[in-house]
Structures are given as C-alpha cells and as structure tokens.
C-alpha cells in the first residue's frame, strides 16, 4: 500500500479543527486529540439518542488528491478494535479532496460502521434545505407560472455614487442589454468572484415576484441535482418589522416557517459568505413603508450582514425613481424592469 505523507502537517490540524467546530453545533462538545482505550483520536463526539449513547470517532486527512481504497482500509483497520469496544459507534473520515470510487464503494458496501464526508459536505449539511428547496419548486409549479411566465427585458444602471467604481463597472458588463432578466441573473450567479449585490427595480405589476419565484425554483432544481450548486433562499422583507433585524427574520424563517434542526445563524452567514446561497429579498418597498426613515436605514445596515466574499444577493423593489435612493443604500447595481 502506498502511504502518503501530508506535505503540510498543519493543514490536517486545520481541517480537523474546522470539522470539529462545525459538527459541535450538531453533536455537542468536540474533544480533540482524544485518547480512547490507548488510541489517540483526532476528534471524539458522544451524544445520546433515544436514551442510548452513540460515539463518533473522527479522522481528518487533508491531501490534495482523493484517498484511495487501500488508504481507507488502513484507517478503518486501525479503528476496528476501538469501534467494536465502543459500539454503537462510527468512524467518520473527513477529507478535503474526497475519495476514489473504489474507496467510496468500500465504505458503502463493506463497512457498515464507517462514513466519509468532505468538509464541503459537512458545511452544507449544517443547514439541511432539501424540504425547503422542494417547497420552492412546488410553489412555482402549482402557481401556474410555468405555463404563463413571460420574461422581461431590463435596463442597467449603477447608483450614482458608485457609478465609476471598478467592481461596479465590471459587474455591468455581465448584464448585456437584450437578454431576459432571468437569463442575466443566472449568468451573474454563475460568476463566483462577483459579489456585488443586485437590485431588480420596477413598478407594481411588472413581474418581479414572478421572476423571484421562477429563479428560486430553477436554482432549487439545480442544487438538488448538484450538491455544489448554490441554494436559493427567499426572504419576505415586509415581515422584518416583526423582528429586530435581518437576523431575527432569518432565524424565524428557519425555526418556525421552515424548521431546520439545530439552525444556527452564524453558520448561515458563514456559508453565505462562502458562496453556498443565492439570497432573494422580496418586498423591499413593504419594509420601507412600514417604518420611519431612520428605522429603515438601520434595517438596511442589518442587510449588509448578507454581503460576503462570495455572496449573491438579489433585492426586489416595487418603486420607480422615488425608490432609487433607497436601493442605493445597499445595492451596487440596479436592474430596472
């Protein structure tokens, strides 16, 4: 068996600690460099389910290439006695680059007490959105939009104060006139290194909410078939007055309206900054009309929590020129439909 050495030993510690911190939000305290029955384990979790104690032994391997079958078998064999003495327990192998197909087959077919996840899998699994994504698809289909939706054209303009900033000018190039707004937004979403938020601005009845519904369903279908695709999050800003800020709105959305087990706002913001979501904010004008200008500006500042290094934020506002000033507070680019 070919044994690889990690070219950067500290990289394994970073991966171990990152995985431990993430999984601690699900399983409680993570014990690092834990010694059990004479064996040192990278990370150890212990939790109770239906009155029975379960144990997870985590082994982190941070290599540039996927682990092969022989390497996985070696790790599993090294843990066999420990797993047997501490049943029910599992060995969780965490990697950054994944496994070869043979290694994955070994875990799935030949080892019932071994699991594997990439750090990406662990991060994404913190907020399990499958039921929510299927709801977005069902909303689009049952509304009848799939039968009568007509795509609108648009014009592009940048807020005046930012018009000449390099990143705004670069973003404007992505929105070629003549294509549909839906197509333009999808092209923008596909560019990972462009995080300038975008506003869709137009009068009442111009189809912005229909656009949001279609876009969310399209992105939901894509993310269900591809775990590395961005997942859509649709938030109704008209409800924000019921909560202190955007944090309260999001927390309520995923603990009451669409409950997610162990939802954690910090994890949500972290994943958003890493490019896991497309956040669609509908009802910006409703939010504005329900509060004073001072309160409105305060709430807008809370929306800036959603802007991260690889984030994608789309805001919908049912206004004409009067709302242009409001959009400029948070958006880097405006699409007028």
CSV table of C-alpha atoms in Angstrom, one decimal:
chain,number,residue,atom,x,y,z
A,1,UNK,CA,0.0,0.0,0.0
A,2,UNK,CA,1.3,3.4,-0.9
A,3,UNK,CA,1.3,5.7,2.2
A,4,UNK,CA,1.3,9.4,1.6
A,5,UNK,CA,2.7,12.0,3.9
A,6,UNK,CA,0.9,15.3,4.3
A,7,UNK,CA,3.1,18.0,2.6
A,8,UNK,CA,1.8,20.4,5.3
A,9,UNK,CA,1.2,18.6,8.6
A,10,UNK,CA,-0.6,21.7,10.0
A,11,UNK,CA,-3.2,21.5,7.2
A,12,UNK,CA,-4.5,18.3,8.8
A,13,UNK,CA,-4.9,20.1,12.1
A,14,UNK,CA,-6.8,23.0,10.4
A,15,UNK,CA,-9.2,20.6,8.7
A,16,UNK,CA,-9.6,18.6,11.9
A,17,UNK,CA,-10.4,21.8,13.9
A,18,UNK,CA,-12.8,23.2,11.3
A,19,UNK,CA,-14.7,19.9,11.1
A,20,UNK,CA,-14.8,19.7,14.9
A,21,UNK,CA,-16.2,23.2,15.2
A,22,UNK,CA,-18.9,22.6,12.6
A,23,UNK,CA,-20.0,19.3,14.0
A,24,UNK,CA,-20.1,20.6,17.5
A,25,UNK,CA,-23.2,22.5,16.6
A,26,UNK,CA,-24.9,19.2,16.0
A,27,UNK,CA,-23.3,16.8,18.5
A,28,UNK,CA,-22.2,19.0,21.3
A,29,UNK,CA,-18.6,19.3,22.7
A,30,UNK,CA,-15.8,18.1,20.5
A,31,UNK,CA,-12.9,16.5,22.2
A,32,UNK,CA,-9.7,17.0,20.1
A,33,UNK,CA,-6.7,14.7,20.2
A,34,UNK,CA,-8.7,12.5,22.5
A,35,UNK,CA,-7.2,9.2,23.8
A,36,UNK,CA,-9.6,6.3,24.0
A,37,UNK,CA,-8.6,2.8,25.0
A,38,UNK,CA,-5.0,3.7,24.4
A,39,UNK,CA,-5.6,5.1,20.8
A,40,UNK,CA,-5.3,8.8,20.0
A,41,UNK,CA,-8.3,10.0,18.0
A,42,UNK,CA,-8.4,13.3,16.0
A,43,UNK,CA,-11.8,14.3,17.3
A,44,UNK,CA,-14.4,12.5,19.5
A,45,UNK,CA,-18.1,13.1,19.9
A,46,UNK,CA,-20.5,11.5,22.3
A,47,UNK,CA,-24.3,12.1,22.2
A,48,UNK,CA,-27.5,10.4,23.3
A,49,UNK,CA,-30.3,9.4,21.0
A,50,UNK,CA,-33.4,7.6,22.3
A,51,UNK,CA,-31.7,7.1,25.6
A,52,UNK,CA,-28.6,5.4,24.2
A,53,UNK,CA,-25.1,6.8,24.0
A,54,UNK,CA,-23.6,7.0,20.5
A,55,UNK,CA,-20.0,7.8,19.7
A,56,UNK,CA,-18.3,9.3,16.6
A,57,UNK,CA,-14.5,9.0,16.1
A,58,UNK,CA,-13.3,11.5,13.5
A,59,UNK,CA,-10.2,11.1,11.4
A,60,UNK,CA,-9.2,14.1,9.3
A,61,UNK,CA,-7.0,13.6,6.2
A,62,UNK,CA,-6.1,16.7,4.2
A,63,UNK,CA,-4.5,15.7,1.0
A,64,UNK,CA,-4.5,17.3,-2.4
A,65,UNK,CA,-5.9,14.1,-4.1
A,66,UNK,CA,-8.7,11.7,-3.1
A,67,UNK,CA,-7.9,9.0,-0.7
A,68,UNK,CA,-7.7,5.5,-2.3
A,69,UNK,CA,-9.2,2.3,-1.2
A,70,UNK,CA,-6.0,0.9,0.4
A,71,UNK,CA,-5.7,4.1,2.5
A,72,UNK,CA,-9.3,3.9,3.7
A,73,UNK,CA,-8.9,0.2,4.5
A,74,UNK,CA,-5.8,1.0,6.5
A,75,UNK,CA,-7.6,3.8,8.5
A,76,UNK,CA,-10.6,1.5,9.1
A,77,UNK,CA,-8.5,-1.4,10.3
A,78,UNK,CA,-6.7,0.9,12.7
A,79,UNK,CA,-10.0,1.7,14.3
A,80,UNK,CA,-11.7,-1.7,14.3
A,81,UNK,CA,-10.9,-2.7,17.9
A,82,UNK,CA,-11.9,0.8,19.2
A,83,UNK,CA,-15.2,0.7,17.2
A,84,UNK,CA,-16.0,-2.8,18.5
A,85,UNK,CA,-15.4,-1.9,22.1
A,86,UNK,CA,-17.5,1.3,21.9
A,87,UNK,CA,-20.5,0.2,19.9
A,88,UNK,CA,-22.7,1.8,18.8
A,89,UNK,CA,-20.1,4.0,17.2
A,90,UNK,CA,-18.9,5.1,13.8
A,91,UNK,CA,-15.7,6.2,12.2
A,92,UNK,CA,-16.1,9.4,10.3
A,93,UNK,CA,-13.3,10.1,7.8
A,94,UNK,CA,-13.1,13.8,6.8
A,95,UNK,CA,-11.2,14.9,3.7
A,96,UNK,CA,-11.0,18.0,1.6
A,97,UNK,CA,-10.5,16.2,-1.8
A,98,UNK,CA,-12.8,13.2,-1.3
A,99,UNK,CA,-12.4,9.5,-2.1
A,100,UNK,CA,-11.7,7.5,-5.2
A,101,UNK,CA,-14.6,5.5,-6.5
A,102,UNK,CA,-13.1,2.2,-5.1
A,103,UNK,CA,-12.7,3.8,-1.7
A,104,UNK,CA,-16.2,5.1,-1.7
A,105,UNK,CA,-17.5,1.6,-2.7
A,106,UNK,CA,-15.6,0.0,0.2
A,107,UNK,CA,-17.3,2.3,2.7
A,108,UNK,CA,-20.8,1.9,1.2
A,109,UNK,CA,-20.7,-1.9,0.7
A,110,UNK,CA,-18.1,-3.4,3.0
A,111,UNK,CA,-18.1,-1.2,6.1
A,112,UNK,CA,-21.3,-0.5,8.0
A,113,UNK,CA,-19.6,1.5,10.8
A,114,UNK,CA,-17.5,3.8,8.6
A,115,UNK,CA,-18.6,7.1,6.9
A,116,UNK,CA,-16.9,9.7,4.8
A,117,UNK,CA,-17.7,13.4,4.3
A,118,UNK,CA,-15.7,16.1,2.7
A,119,UNK,CA,-15.5,19.4,4.6
A,120,UNK,CA,-17.9,20.8,2.0
A,121,UNK,CA,-20.4,18.0,2.8
A,122,UNK,CA,-20.2,18.9,6.5
A,123,UNK,CA,-20.7,22.6,5.9
A,124,UNK,CA,-23.6,22.1,3.6
A,125,UNK,CA,-25.2,19.5,6.0
A,126,UNK,CA,-25.3,22.1,8.8
A,127,UNK,CA,-28.4,23.6,7.1
A,128,UNK,CA,-30.4,20.8,5.5
A,129,UNK,CA,-32.6,22.5,2.9
A,130,UNK,CA,-34.0,19.7,0.8
A,131,UNK,CA,-37.6,20.1,2.1
A,132,UNK,CA,-37.4,23.8,1.7
A,133,UNK,CA,-36.0,23.6,-1.8
A,134,UNK,CA,-38.8,21.2,-2.9
A,135,UNK,CA,-41.2,23.7,-1.5
A,136,UNK,CA,-39.8,26.4,-3.7
A,137,UNK,CA,-40.1,24.2,-6.7
A,138,UNK,CA,-43.7,23.2,-5.8
A,139,UNK,CA,-44.7,26.9,-5.3
A,140,UNK,CA,-43.6,27.7,-8.9
A,141,UNK,CA,-45.3,24.7,-10.4
A,142,UNK,CA,-48.6,25.0,-8.5
A,143,UNK,CA,-48.8,28.7,-9.1
A,144,UNK,CA,-49.2,28.1,-12.8
A,145,UNK,CA,-46.2,30.4,-13.6
A,146,UNK,CA,-44.5,27.6,-15.5
A,147,UNK,CA,-47.4,27.9,-18.1
A,148,UNK,CA,-47.7,31.6,-18.5
A,149,UNK,CA,-44.5,33.3,-17.3
A,150,UNK,CA,-43.2,35.9,-19.8
A,151,UNK,CA,-39.6,37.0,-19.4
A,152,UNK,CA,-39.0,40.8,-19.2
A,153,UNK,CA,-36.2,42.8,-20.6
A,154,UNK,CA,-34.4,45.3,-18.5
A,155,UNK,CA,-32.1,48.3,-18.4
A,156,UNK,CA,-28.9,48.5,-16.2
A,157,UNK,CA,-27.7,51.4,-14.1
A,158,UNK,CA,-25.4,51.8,-11.2
A,159,UNK,CA,-26.1,54.0,-8.2
A,160,UNK,CA,-24.7,57.4,-9.0
A,161,UNK,CA,-22.3,57.4,-6.0
A,162,UNK,CA,-20.7,54.2,-7.2
A,163,UNK,CA,-21.0,54.5,-11.0
A,164,UNK,CA,-17.3,54.8,-11.7
A,165,UNK,CA,-16.1,52.2,-9.2
A,166,UNK,CA,-14.2,49.4,-10.9
A,167,UNK,CA,-16.1,46.5,-9.5
A,168,UNK,CA,-19.4,48.1,-10.4
A,169,UNK,CA,-18.3,48.8,-14.0
A,170,UNK,CA,-17.1,45.1,-14.2
A,171,UNK,CA,-20.5,43.9,-13.0
A,172,UNK,CA,-22.4,46.0,-15.5
A,173,UNK,CA,-20.6,44.2,-18.3
A,174,UNK,CA,-22.3,40.9,-17.3
A,175,UNK,CA,-25.7,42.3,-18.0
A,176,UNK,CA,-25.8,42.6,-21.7
A,177,UNK,CA,-28.9,44.5,-23.0
A,178,UNK,CA,-31.4,42.4,-24.9
A,179,UNK,CA,-31.3,39.3,-22.9
A,180,UNK,CA,-34.0,38.4,-20.4
A,181,UNK,CA,-33.7,39.5,-16.8
A,182,UNK,CA,-33.9,35.8,-15.7
A,183,UNK,CA,-31.0,34.9,-18.0
A,184,UNK,CA,-29.0,37.8,-17.0
A,185,UNK,CA,-29.3,37.0,-13.3
A,186,UNK,CA,-28.4,33.3,-13.9
A,187,UNK,CA,-25.2,34.5,-15.8
A,188,UNK,CA,-24.3,36.7,-12.8
A,189,UNK,CA,-24.9,33.9,-10.3
A,190,UNK,CA,-22.5,31.7,-12.3
A,191,UNK,CA,-19.6,34.1,-11.7
A,192,UNK,CA,-18.3,33.1,-8.3
A,193,UNK,CA,-15.9,36.0,-7.8
A,194,UNK,CA,-18.6,38.7,-8.4
A,195,UNK,CA,-20.3,39.5,-5.1
A,196,UNK,CA,-21.8,43.0,-5.8
A,197,UNK,CA,-25.5,42.8,-4.8
A,198,UNK,CA,-28.1,43.5,-7.5
A,199,UNK,CA,-31.5,45.2,-7.2
A,200,UNK,CA,-34.4,44.5,-9.5
A,201,UNK,CA,-36.3,47.7,-9.6
A,202,UNK,CA,-39.7,48.3,-11.3
A,203,UNK,CA,-43.3,49.4,-10.9
A,204,UNK,CA,-46.1,47.4,-9.4
A,205,UNK,CA,-47.2,44.5,-11.6
A,206,UNK,CA,-44.0,44.3,-13.7
A,207,UNK,CA,-43.4,40.7,-12.6
A,208,UNK,CA,-40.6,40.9,-10.0
A,209,UNK,CA,-42.2,38.4,-7.6
A,210,UNK,CA,-42.9,36.1,-10.5
A,211,UNK,CA,-39.2,36.4,-11.5
A,212,UNK,CA,-38.1,35.6,-8.0
A,213,UNK,CA,-40.4,32.6,-7.9
A,214,UNK,CA,-39.1,31.3,-11.2
A,215,UNK,CA,-35.5,32.0,-10.3
A,216,UNK,CA,-35.8,30.3,-6.9
A,217,UNK,CA,-37.4,27.2,-8.4
A,218,UNK,CA,-34.7,27.0,-11.1
A,219,UNK,CA,-31.9,27.3,-8.6
A,220,UNK,CA,-33.6,24.8,-6.3
A,221,UNK,CA,-33.8,22.2,-9.0
A,222,UNK,CA,-30.1,22.8,-9.8
A,223,UNK,CA,-29.0,22.4,-6.2
A,224,UNK,CA,-31.0,19.2,-5.7
A,225,UNK,CA,-29.2,17.6,-8.6
A,226,UNK,CA,-25.8,19.1,-7.9
A,227,UNK,CA,-24.7,19.4,-4.2
A,228,UNK,CA,-22.1,22.0,-5.2
A,229,UNK,CA,-24.6,24.4,-6.8
A,230,UNK,CA,-25.9,27.5,-4.9
A,231,UNK,CA,-29.1,27.0,-2.9
A,232,UNK,CA,-31.8,29.8,-3.1
A,233,UNK,CA,-33.1,31.5,0.0
A,234,UNK,CA,-36.2,33.7,-0.4
A,235,UNK,CA,-37.0,36.1,2.3
A,236,UNK,CA,-40.0,38.5,2.6
A,237,UNK,CA,-38.7,41.8,3.9
A,238,UNK,CA,-42.2,43.0,4.6
A,239,UNK,CA,-42.1,40.8,7.7
A,240,UNK,CA,-38.9,42.3,9.1
A,241,UNK,CA,-40.8,44.8,11.2
A,242,UNK,CA,-42.0,41.9,13.3
A,243,UNK,CA,-38.3,41.2,14.3
A,244,UNK,CA,-35.4,43.3,15.4
A,245,UNK,CA,-33.4,42.9,12.2
A,246,UNK,CA,-32.5,40.5,9.4
A,247,UNK,CA,-31.0,38.0,11.9
A,248,UNK,CA,-34.4,37.7,13.6
A,249,UNK,CA,-36.2,37.3,10.2
A,250,UNK,CA,-33.9,34.6,9.0
A,251,UNK,CA,-34.0,32.8,12.4
A,252,UNK,CA,-37.8,32.8,12.4
A,253,UNK,CA,-37.8,31.7,8.7
A,254,UNK,CA,-35.8,28.5,9.5
A,255,UNK,CA,-37.1,27.8,13.0
A,256,UNK,CA,-40.8,28.5,12.6
A,257,UNK,CA,-41.9,28.7,8.9
A,258,UNK,CA,-39.5,26.1,7.6
A,259,UNK,CA,-38.0,24.5,10.7
A,260,UNK,CA,-34.4,23.2,10.3
A,261,UNK,CA,-32.9,21.2,13.2
A,262,UNK,CA,-30.2,23.0,15.1
A,263,UNK,CA,-30.4,26.1,12.9
A,264,UNK,CA,-27.5,28.4,13.6
A,265,UNK,CA,-27.4,32.0,12.3
A,266,UNK,CA,-23.6,32.2,12.5
A,267,UNK,CA,-23.4,29.0,10.3
A,268,UNK,CA,-25.8,30.5,7.8
A,269,UNK,CA,-23.8,33.8,7.5
A,270,UNK,CA,-20.6,31.8,7.1
A,271,UNK,CA,-22.0,29.5,4.4
A,272,UNK,CA,-23.5,32.5,2.6
A,273,UNK,CA,-20.1,34.3,2.6
A,274,UNK,CA,-18.6,31.1,1.1
A,275,UNK,CA,-21.0,31.2,-1.8
A,276,UNK,CA,-23.5,28.4,-0.9
A,277,UNK,CA,-26.6,30.5,-1.4
A,278,UNK,CA,-28.4,33.0,-3.5
A,279,UNK,CA,-30.4,35.2,-1.2
A,280,UNK,CA,-33.5,36.7,-2.8
A,281,UNK,CA,-35.0,39.6,-0.9
A,282,UNK,CA,-38.6,40.4,-1.8
A,283,UNK,CA,-40.8,43.2,-0.5
A,284,UNK,CA,-38.2,45.9,0.0
A,285,UNK,CA,-40.8,48.6,-0.5
A,286,UNK,CA,-43.1,47.0,2.1
A,287,UNK,CA,-40.3,47.1,4.6
A,288,UNK,CA,-39.6,50.7,3.8
A,289,UNK,CA,-43.3,51.8,4.1
A,290,UNK,CA,-43.7,50.1,7.5
A,291,UNK,CA,-41.1,52.2,9.4
A,292,UNK,CA,-39.6,55.6,9.7
A,293,UNK,CA,-36.7,56.6,7.5
A,294,UNK,CA,-34.3,56.3,10.5
A,295,UNK,CA,-35.5,52.8,11.3
A,296,UNK,CA,-35.4,51.9,7.6
A,297,UNK,CA,-31.7,53.0,7.3
A,298,UNK,CA,-31.0,50.9,10.4
A,299,UNK,CA,-32.6,47.8,8.9
A,300,UNK,CA,-30.7,48.4,5.7
A,301,UNK,CA,-27.4,48.2,7.7
A,302,UNK,CA,-28.5,44.8,9.1
A,303,UNK,CA,-29.0,43.6,5.5
A,304,UNK,CA,-25.3,44.2,4.9
A,305,UNK,CA,-24.7,41.1,7.0
A,306,UNK,CA,-25.7,39.2,3.9
A,307,UNK,CA,-22.8,40.5,1.8
A,308,UNK,CA,-19.7,38.3,2.0
A,309,UNK,CA,-16.8,37.4,-0.1
A,310,UNK,CA,-18.7,35.1,-2.5
A,311,UNK,CA,-22.3,36.0,-1.6
A,312,UNK,CA,-25.1,36.6,-4.1
A,313,UNK,CA,-27.9,38.9,-3.0
A,314,UNK,CA,-30.9,39.9,-5.2
A,315,UNK,CA,-33.3,42.6,-4.0
A,316,UNK,CA,-36.7,43.2,-5.5
A,317,UNK,CA,-38.3,46.7,-5.1
A,318,UNK,CA,-41.7,47.9,-6.4
A,319,UNK,CA,-40.8,51.5,-7.0
A,320,UNK,CA,-39.9,54.0,-9.7
A,321,UNK,CA,-37.4,56.8,-9.3
A,322,UNK,CA,-38.6,57.5,-5.8
A,323,UNK,CA,-37.2,54.2,-4.6
A,324,UNK,CA,-33.8,54.6,-6.4
A,325,UNK,CA,-32.5,56.5,-3.4
A,326,UNK,CA,-33.5,53.6,-1.1
A,327,UNK,CA,-31.9,50.9,-3.3
A,328,UNK,CA,-28.6,52.9,-3.4
A,329,UNK,CA,-28.2,52.3,0.3
A,330,UNK,CA,-27.5,48.6,-0.1
A,331,UNK,CA,-27.1,47.8,-3.7
A,332,UNK,CA,-24.1,48.1,-6.0
A,333,UNK,CA,-26.1,47.6,-9.2
A,334,UNK,CA,-29.7,48.2,-10.2
A,335,UNK,CA,-31.7,46.4,-12.9
A,336,UNK,CA,-34.8,48.3,-14.0
A,337,UNK,CA,-37.6,46.1,-15.5
